[in-house]
mmCIF file of C-alpha atoms and ligand atoms in Angstrom:
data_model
loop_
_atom_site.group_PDB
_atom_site.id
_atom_site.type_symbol
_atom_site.label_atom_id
_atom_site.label_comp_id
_atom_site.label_asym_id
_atom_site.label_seq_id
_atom_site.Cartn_x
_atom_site.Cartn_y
_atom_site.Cartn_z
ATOM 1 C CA UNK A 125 60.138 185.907 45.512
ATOM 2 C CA UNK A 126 61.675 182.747 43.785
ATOM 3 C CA UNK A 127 58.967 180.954 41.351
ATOM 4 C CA UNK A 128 59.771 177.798 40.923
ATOM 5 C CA UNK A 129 57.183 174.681 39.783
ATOM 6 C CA UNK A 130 57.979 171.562 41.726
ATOM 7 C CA UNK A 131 58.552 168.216 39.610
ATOM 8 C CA UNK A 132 55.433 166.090 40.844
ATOM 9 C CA UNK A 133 56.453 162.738 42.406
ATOM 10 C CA UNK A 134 54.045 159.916 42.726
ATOM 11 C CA UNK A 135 55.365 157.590 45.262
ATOM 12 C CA UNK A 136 54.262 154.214 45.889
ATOM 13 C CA UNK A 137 54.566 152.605 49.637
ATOM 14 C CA UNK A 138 53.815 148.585 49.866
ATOM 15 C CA UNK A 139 54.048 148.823 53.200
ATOM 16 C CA UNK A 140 54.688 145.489 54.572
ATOM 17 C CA UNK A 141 53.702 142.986 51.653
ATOM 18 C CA UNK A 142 55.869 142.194 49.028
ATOM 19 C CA UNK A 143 58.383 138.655 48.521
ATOM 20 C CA UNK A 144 60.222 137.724 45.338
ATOM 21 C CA UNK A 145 56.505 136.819 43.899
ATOM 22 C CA UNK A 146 55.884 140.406 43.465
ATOM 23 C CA UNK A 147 58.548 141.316 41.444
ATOM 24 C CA UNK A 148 56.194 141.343 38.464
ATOM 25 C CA UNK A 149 54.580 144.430 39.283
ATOM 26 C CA UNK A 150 57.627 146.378 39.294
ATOM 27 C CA UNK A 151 58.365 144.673 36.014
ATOM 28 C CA UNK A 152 55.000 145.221 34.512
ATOM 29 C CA UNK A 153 55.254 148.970 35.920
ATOM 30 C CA UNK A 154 58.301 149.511 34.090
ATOM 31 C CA UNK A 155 57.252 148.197 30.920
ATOM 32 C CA UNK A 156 53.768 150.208 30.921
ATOM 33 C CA UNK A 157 56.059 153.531 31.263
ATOM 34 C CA UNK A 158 58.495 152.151 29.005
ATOM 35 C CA UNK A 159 58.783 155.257 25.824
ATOM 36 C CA UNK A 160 55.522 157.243 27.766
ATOM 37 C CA UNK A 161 56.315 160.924 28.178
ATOM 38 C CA UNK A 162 55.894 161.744 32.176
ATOM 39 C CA UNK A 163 55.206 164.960 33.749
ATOM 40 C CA UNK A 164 56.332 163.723 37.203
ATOM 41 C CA UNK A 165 59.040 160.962 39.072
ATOM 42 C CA UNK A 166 57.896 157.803 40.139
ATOM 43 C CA UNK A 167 59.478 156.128 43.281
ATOM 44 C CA UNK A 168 58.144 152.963 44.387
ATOM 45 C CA UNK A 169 59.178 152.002 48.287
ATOM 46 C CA UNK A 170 59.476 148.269 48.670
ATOM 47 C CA UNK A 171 60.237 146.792 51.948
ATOM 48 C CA UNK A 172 64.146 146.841 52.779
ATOM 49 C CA UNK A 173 64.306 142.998 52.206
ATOM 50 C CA UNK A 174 63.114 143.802 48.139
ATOM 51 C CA UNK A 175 64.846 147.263 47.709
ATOM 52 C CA UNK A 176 67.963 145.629 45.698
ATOM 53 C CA UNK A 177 65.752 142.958 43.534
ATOM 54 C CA UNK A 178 63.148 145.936 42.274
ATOM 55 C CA UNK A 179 65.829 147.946 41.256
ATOM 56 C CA UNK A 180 67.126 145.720 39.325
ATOM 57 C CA UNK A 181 64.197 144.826 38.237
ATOM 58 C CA UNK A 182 63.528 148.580 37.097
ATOM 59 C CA UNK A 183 67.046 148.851 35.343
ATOM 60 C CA UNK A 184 67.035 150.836 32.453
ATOM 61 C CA UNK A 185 63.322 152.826 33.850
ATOM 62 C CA UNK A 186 63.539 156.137 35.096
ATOM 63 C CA UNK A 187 61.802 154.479 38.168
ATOM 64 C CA UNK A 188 63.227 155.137 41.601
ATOM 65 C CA UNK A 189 63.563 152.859 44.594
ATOM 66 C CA UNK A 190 62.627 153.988 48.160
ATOM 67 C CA UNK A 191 62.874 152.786 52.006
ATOM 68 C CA UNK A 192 59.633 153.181 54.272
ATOM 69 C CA UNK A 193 61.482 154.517 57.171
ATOM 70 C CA UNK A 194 65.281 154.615 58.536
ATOM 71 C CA UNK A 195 67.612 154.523 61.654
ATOM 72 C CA UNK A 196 69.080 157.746 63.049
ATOM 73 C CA UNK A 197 72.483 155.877 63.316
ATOM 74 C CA UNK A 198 74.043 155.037 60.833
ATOM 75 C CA UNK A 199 75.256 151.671 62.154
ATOM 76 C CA UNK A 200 74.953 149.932 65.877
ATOM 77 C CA UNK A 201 72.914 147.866 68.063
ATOM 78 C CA UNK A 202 69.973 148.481 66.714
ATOM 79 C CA UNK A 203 68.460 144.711 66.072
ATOM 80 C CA UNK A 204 65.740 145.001 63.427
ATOM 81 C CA UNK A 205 66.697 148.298 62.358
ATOM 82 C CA UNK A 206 67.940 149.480 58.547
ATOM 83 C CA UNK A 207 69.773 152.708 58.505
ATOM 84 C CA UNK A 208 69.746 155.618 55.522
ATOM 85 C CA UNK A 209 73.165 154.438 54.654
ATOM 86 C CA UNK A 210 71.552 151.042 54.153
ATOM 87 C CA UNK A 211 68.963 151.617 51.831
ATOM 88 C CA UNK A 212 71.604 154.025 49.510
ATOM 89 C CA UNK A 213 73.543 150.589 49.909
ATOM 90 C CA UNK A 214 70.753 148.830 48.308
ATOM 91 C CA UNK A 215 69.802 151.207 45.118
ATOM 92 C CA UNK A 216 67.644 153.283 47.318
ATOM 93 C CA UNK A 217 67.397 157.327 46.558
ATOM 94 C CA UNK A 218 64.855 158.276 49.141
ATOM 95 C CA UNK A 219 63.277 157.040 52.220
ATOM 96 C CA UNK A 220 59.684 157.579 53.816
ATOM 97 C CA UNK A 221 60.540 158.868 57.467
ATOM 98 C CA UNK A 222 57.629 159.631 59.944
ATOM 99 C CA UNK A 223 54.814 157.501 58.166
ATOM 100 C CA UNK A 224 51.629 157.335 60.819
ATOM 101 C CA UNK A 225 52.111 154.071 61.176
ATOM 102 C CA UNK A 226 55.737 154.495 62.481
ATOM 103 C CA UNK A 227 53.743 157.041 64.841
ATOM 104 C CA UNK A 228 51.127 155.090 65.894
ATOM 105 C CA UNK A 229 52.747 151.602 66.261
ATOM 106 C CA UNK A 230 56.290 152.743 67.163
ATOM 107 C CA UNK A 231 55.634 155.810 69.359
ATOM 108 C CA UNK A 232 57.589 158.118 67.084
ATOM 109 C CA UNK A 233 57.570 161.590 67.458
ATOM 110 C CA UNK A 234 58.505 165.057 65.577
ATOM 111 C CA UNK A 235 62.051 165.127 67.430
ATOM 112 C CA UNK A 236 62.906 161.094 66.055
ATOM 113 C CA UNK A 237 61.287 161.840 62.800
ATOM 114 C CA UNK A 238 63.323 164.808 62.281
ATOM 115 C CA UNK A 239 66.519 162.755 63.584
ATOM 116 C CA UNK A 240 65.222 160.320 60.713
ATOM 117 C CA UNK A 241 65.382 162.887 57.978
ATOM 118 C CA UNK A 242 68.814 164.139 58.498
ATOM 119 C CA UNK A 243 70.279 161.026 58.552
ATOM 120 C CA UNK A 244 68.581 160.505 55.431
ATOM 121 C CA UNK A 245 69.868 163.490 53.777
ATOM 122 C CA UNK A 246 73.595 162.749 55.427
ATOM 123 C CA UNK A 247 73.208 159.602 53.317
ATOM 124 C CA UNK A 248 72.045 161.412 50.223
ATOM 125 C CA UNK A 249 68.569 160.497 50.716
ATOM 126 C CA UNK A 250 65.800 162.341 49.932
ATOM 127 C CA UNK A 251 63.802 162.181 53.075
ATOM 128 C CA UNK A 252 60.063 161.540 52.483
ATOM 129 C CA UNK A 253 58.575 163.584 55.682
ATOM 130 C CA UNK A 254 54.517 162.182 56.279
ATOM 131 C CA UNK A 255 52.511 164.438 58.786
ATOM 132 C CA UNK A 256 48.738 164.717 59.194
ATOM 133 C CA UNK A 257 45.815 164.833 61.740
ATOM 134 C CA UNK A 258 43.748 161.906 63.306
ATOM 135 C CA UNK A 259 39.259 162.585 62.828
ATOM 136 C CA UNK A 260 39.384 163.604 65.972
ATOM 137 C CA UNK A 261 42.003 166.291 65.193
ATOM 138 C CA UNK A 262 40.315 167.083 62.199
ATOM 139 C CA UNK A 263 36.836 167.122 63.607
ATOM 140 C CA UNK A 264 37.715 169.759 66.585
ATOM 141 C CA UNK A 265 39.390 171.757 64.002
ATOM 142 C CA UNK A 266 42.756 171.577 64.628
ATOM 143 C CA UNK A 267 44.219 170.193 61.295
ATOM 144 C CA UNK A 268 46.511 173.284 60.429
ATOM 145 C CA UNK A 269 47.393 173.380 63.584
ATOM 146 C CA UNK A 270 48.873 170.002 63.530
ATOM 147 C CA UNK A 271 50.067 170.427 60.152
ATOM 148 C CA UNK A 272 52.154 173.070 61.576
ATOM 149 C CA UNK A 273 53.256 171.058 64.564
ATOM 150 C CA UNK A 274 54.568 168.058 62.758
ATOM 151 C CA UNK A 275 56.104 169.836 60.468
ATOM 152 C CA UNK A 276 58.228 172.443 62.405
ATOM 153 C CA UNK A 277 59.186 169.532 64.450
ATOM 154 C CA UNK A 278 60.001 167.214 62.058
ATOM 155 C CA UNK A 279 62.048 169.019 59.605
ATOM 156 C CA UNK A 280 65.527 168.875 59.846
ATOM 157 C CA UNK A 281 68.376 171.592 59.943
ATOM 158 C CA UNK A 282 69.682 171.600 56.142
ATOM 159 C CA UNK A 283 66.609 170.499 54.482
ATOM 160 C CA UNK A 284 66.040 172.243 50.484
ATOM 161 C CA UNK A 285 64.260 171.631 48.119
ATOM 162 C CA UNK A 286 66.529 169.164 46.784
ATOM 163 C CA UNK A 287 66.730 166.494 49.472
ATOM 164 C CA UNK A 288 62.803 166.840 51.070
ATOM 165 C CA UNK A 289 59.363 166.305 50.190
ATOM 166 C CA UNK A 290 56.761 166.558 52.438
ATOM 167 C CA UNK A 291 53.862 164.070 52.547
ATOM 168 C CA UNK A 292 50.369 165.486 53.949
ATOM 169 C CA UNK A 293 48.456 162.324 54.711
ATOM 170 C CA UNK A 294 45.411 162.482 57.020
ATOM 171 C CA UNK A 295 45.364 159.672 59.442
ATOM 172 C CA UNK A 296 41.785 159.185 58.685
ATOM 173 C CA UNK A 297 42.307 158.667 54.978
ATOM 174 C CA UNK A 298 44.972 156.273 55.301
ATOM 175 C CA UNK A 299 43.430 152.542 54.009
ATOM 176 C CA UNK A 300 40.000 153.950 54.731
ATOM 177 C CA UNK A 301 38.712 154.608 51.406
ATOM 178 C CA UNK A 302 37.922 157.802 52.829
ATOM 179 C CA UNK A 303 39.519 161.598 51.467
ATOM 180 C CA UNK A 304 39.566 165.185 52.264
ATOM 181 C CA UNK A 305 37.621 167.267 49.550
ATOM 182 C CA UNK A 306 39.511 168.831 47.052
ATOM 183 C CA UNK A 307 39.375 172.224 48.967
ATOM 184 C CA UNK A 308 40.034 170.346 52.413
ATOM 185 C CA UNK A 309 43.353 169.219 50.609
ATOM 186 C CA UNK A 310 44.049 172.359 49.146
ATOM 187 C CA UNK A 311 43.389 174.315 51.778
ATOM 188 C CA UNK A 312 45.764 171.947 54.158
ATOM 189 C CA UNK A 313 48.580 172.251 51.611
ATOM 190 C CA UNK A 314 48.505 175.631 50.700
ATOM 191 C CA UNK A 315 49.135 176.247 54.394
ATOM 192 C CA UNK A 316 52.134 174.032 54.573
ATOM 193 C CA UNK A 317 53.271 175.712 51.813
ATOM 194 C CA UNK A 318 53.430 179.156 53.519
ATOM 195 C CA UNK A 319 55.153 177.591 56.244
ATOM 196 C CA UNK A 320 57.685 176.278 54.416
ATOM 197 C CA UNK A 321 58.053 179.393 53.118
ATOM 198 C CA UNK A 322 58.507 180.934 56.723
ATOM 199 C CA UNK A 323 60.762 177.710 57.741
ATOM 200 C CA UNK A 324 63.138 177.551 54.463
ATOM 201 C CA UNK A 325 62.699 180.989 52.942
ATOM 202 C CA UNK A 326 62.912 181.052 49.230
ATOM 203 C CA UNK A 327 63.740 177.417 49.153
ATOM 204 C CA UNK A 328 60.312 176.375 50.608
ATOM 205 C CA UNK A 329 58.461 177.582 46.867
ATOM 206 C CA UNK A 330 60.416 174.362 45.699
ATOM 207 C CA UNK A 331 59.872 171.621 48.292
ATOM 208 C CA UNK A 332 57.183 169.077 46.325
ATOM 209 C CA UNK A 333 53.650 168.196 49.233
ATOM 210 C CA UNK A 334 52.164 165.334 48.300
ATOM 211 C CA UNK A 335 48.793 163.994 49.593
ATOM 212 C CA UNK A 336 48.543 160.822 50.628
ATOM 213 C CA UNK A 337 45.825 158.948 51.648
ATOM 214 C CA UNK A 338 43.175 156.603 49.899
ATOM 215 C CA UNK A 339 44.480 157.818 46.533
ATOM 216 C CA UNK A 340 43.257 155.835 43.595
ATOM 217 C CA UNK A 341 43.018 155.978 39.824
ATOM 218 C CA UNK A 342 39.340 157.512 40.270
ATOM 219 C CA UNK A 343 40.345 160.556 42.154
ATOM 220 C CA UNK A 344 43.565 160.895 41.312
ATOM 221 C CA UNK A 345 43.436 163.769 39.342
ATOM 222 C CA UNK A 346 41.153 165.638 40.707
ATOM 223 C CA UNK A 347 42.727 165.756 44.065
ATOM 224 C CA UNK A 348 46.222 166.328 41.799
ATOM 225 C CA UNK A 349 45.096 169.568 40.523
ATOM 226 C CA UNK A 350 44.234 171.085 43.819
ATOM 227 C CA UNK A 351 46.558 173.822 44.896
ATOM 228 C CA UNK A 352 49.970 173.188 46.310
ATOM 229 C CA UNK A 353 49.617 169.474 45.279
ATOM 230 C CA UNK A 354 52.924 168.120 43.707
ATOM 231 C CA UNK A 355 52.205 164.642 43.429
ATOM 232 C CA UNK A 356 50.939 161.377 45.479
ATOM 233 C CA UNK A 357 52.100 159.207 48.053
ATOM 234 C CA UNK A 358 49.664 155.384 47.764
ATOM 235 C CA UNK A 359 49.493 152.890 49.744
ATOM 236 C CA UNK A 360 46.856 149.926 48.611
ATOM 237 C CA UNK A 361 46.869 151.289 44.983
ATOM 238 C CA UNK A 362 50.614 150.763 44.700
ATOM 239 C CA UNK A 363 50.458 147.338 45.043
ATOM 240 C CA UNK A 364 49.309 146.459 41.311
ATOM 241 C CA UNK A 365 51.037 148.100 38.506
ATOM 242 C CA UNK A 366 47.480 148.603 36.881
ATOM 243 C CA UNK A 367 46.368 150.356 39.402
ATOM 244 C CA UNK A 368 49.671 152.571 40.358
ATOM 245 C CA UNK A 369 49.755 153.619 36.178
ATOM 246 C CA UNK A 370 45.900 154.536 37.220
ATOM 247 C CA UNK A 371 47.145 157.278 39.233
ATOM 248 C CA UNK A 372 50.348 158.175 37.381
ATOM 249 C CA UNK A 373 47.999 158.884 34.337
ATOM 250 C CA UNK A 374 47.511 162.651 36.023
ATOM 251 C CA UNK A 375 50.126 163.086 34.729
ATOM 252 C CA UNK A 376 50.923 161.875 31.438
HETATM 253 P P1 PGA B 94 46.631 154.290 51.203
HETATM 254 O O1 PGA B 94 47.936 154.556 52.079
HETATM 255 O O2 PGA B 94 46.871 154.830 49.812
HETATM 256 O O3 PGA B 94 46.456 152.799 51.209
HETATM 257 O O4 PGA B 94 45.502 155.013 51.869
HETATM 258 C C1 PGA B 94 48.680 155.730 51.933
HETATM 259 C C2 PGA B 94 49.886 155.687 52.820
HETATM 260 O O5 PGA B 94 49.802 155.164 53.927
HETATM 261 O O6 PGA B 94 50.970 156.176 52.444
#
């Protein structure tokens, strides 16, 4: 058996809010970690249109710019659509692929998701892979089951350790203020972790889950020292650098 301690990542998503205005966060971010010994990466995902200006922004921080979701293809008639190759393009190193939003509003399932990921990782992306379970998935017990579901489905041929983290956010949690327990969440990611283990082998001990969902400078480090946790993926608490360092704290 291979023991090997995942580097946390704490991951920021803004989702779709962000113009030129915001560049100060980024800029505040960096200068808050600026000399501060971290115990994890920090990735912050602007929207495409941004990706280039925060990274420049960020020059000379050990902060890490991200897509929030990718094309298949790596180039075609695909009007509105940025591809993995893009966002590398732009300064990006990793991409969000399968967020529940992309679900929900754009009817994506395991199969595209998983499409999503390799291109990411043909790129040289690391591909950000979201799953979770809706309340009324959770509530008829099912969330392990869907867990296991999503991510059989949506994990790629070739993924390591390297190039893919996995992103456990409950629907339910998402922008709702509301969060599993500590146990709920540890219980959720210890079981991904085992099936890693029986999807990847060895390589699965090393794949960094991070919980997502409604995670905020109050219970960040609590639910970051539950089992099988290797960092956070934020939404709403991304969005100001105050609030992002909040969470980053669990691990400074
Ligand atoms: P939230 O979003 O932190 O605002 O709940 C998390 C996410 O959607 O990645």
């Amino acid at each position: 058996m291979v023991k090997s301690v995942p580097r946390p990542l704490v991951a920021g998503n803004w989702k779709m809010n962000g113009t030129t205005a915001m560049l100060k966060e980024p800029r505040l971010l960096a200068g808050m970690l600026r000399g501060v010994k971290l115990k994890c990466e920090v990735l912050v995902c602007p929207p495409a249109t941004l990706a280039r200006r925060v990274k420049a922004v960020m020059k000379g921080s050990r902060i890490k710019v991200g897509g929030q979701d990718c094309h298949w293809n790596v180039s075609g008639a695909h009007t509105g659509d940025v591809s993995a190759e893009m966002l590398k393009d732009a300064g990006c190193t990793a991409v969000i692929v399968g967020h529940s939003e992309r679900r929900t509003n754009h009817a994506e399932t395991d199969d595209m998701v998983a499409k999503k990921a390799k291109a990411a990782h043909a790129a040289g992306l690391i591909a950000i892979i979201c799953i979770g379970e809706t309340l009324d998935q959770r509530k008829s017990g099912k969330a392990l089951e869907v867990a296991s579901t999503q991510l059989k489905g949506s994990l790629p041929e070739g993924a390591t350790a390297a190039n893919t983290v996995i992103a456990y956010e409950p629907v339910w949690a998402i922008g709702t203020g509301l969060t599993p327990t500590v146990a709920e969440v540890a219980e959720v990611h210890t079981h991904i972790r085992n099936d890693l283990a029986k999807l990847m082998g060895d390589a699965g001990a090393g794949v960094r889950i991070l919980y997502g969902g409604s995670v905020k400078p109050s219970n960040a480090s609590e639910l970051m020292a539950a089992a099988n946790v290797n960092g956070a993926l934020v939404g709403g608490a991304s969005l100001k650098a105050p609030d992002f360092i909040g969470i980053i704290k669990a691990y400074m």
